[in-house]
Amino acid sequence: MKLSRNTVIMVAVLSLLGIFVIIFIFFGRTHTTNKTQRLYRIMTTSTSSLSLTGKVESADVRTLKLPSTNISKLMIKSGDYVTANQELLTTFDDKTGDIQKQKQEIDKQSRLITQYTNQLANLKSQATSENSVQDASTSIAQVNDSLIDAQTDLQNMKNDLNNTITSQYNVLKSPIDGRISVHFKDGIPSLTVYSNSKNAVGDVSEYDYYDLMNSSTVKIVAPATNKTTSTTVGELNFVSNDTSKNGQAEYSFSAPISSEYLDGQTLKILSTRPGIRIPTTSVVAKKYVYVYKNDGKVSKVPITYSEKNGYAIVNSGLPENVKIITDPDSNLRNNKKVGIHD
């Protein structure tokens, strides 16, 4: 059967309309689907760590002064453990010349005493009568005083001689418990004692200064041995070092650690920063964040925070181990179900 021209036109128009309807429905659904398929990024909240590098140093280091360079006997070797007051070496300085001179002075003083003693005896023997005793009393008193002075001087000379003799011999003792290092230069030993007590030492920048100061504990890790311990910062210098890194002021700190760590050993020093650290892009209207819940919905949570180095440090309102939206937009609403990136 041959269709009329009008019928063909009508069929064609209806067909075009049907196609337009299908296209409209398709694109309408696609647009709607795209709007509902906006995927958000999330992160799990946690406290962050401040990671620093440092090394082991002895808490007390003593470089010892030798009593003399004339070493008589060295009683220890480098690397030995020593105790406080332990004898390390002896020295001998020959003072024979001084000793001989002092002995000569003593002999001379002894002869003077003999002279005064004889003079006093003669005066006393000459004074036989009462009148002569009275006349000689003044001379006897003067000679007797000179004799006493001479005897006192003689005793002082003998004491000086004994001091000179004993001063030839000196003993150097360790002031503390620790390990000793011995180095020789031109045959003369240089002794340094490193205490058994150790410190972890390092530097912290001005940007992280208060994070470290407010840390209750720090974790110490020795990468070479994987030995780990926890301790507290014992000293944090408030005066910056003479040198700086990347234009930032650096401050020295120390923390007591076990004596089992090796002196000079490299350390990682970790401390927990206060507060939850999240990207500032997570915060909406500087007041709240969206928490992503297990049912796929978001919850609007108010927070208080401070900004530091591009992050928001949450002081209140947000606990650890919850998921938050890091790229919120104006389409988010409280209790809205949203899609997230894998």
PDB file of C-alpha atoms in Angstrom, residues 5 13 24 39 73 83 89 106 134-135 166 168 170-171 184 190 195 252 271 302-303 317 329 335 338:
ATOM      1  CA  ARG A   5       2.795  12.302   1.133  1.00  0.00           C
ATOM      2  CA  VAL A  13       7.826  14.466  12.262  1.00  0.00           C
ATOM      3  CA  PHE A  24      16.332  14.960  26.245  1.00  0.00           C
ATOM      4  CA  LEU A  39      32.752  12.316  44.829  1.00  0.00           C
ATOM      5  CA  LYS A  73     103.320   5.839  85.088  1.00  0.00           C
ATOM      6  CA  THR A  83      85.404   5.309  88.572  1.00  0.00           C
ATOM      7  CA  LEU A  89      98.604   8.367  86.102  1.00  0.00           C
ATOM      8  CA  ILE A 106     118.494  24.053 107.277  1.00  0.00           C
ATOM      9  CA  GLN A 134     119.767  41.147 137.575  1.00  0.00           C
ATOM     10  CA  ASP A 135     122.302  42.825 135.257  1.00  0.00           C
ATOM     11  CA  THR A 166     106.511  15.197  98.092  1.00  0.00           C
ATOM     12  CA  GLN A 168     107.923  15.760  93.006  1.00  0.00           C
ATOM     13  CA  ASN A 170     101.713  13.757  91.737  1.00  0.00           C
ATOM     14  CA  VAL A 171      98.719  11.530  91.060  1.00  0.00           C
ATOM     15  CA  PHE A 184      99.072  11.276  72.583  1.00  0.00           C
ATOM     16  CA  SER A 190      95.643  13.974  76.723  1.00  0.00           C
ATOM     17  CA  SER A 195      80.321  10.122  81.819  1.00  0.00           C
ATOM     18  CA  SER A 252      69.462  23.236  70.968  1.00  0.00           C
ATOM     19  CA  SER A 271      57.377  13.869  69.534  1.00  0.00           C
ATOM     20  CA  PRO A 302      31.791  22.749  64.925  1.00  0.00           C
ATOM     21  CA  ILE A 303      35.482  23.052  65.855  1.00  0.00           C
ATOM     22  CA  GLY A 317      35.439  19.488  68.649  1.00  0.00           C
ATOM     23  CA  ASP A 329      31.670  22.538  48.657  1.00  0.00           C
ATOM     24  CA  ASN A 335      22.914  14.381  57.049  1.00  0.00           C
ATOM     25  CA  VAL A 338      27.572  11.548  49.570  1.00  0.00           C
TER      26      VAL A 338
END
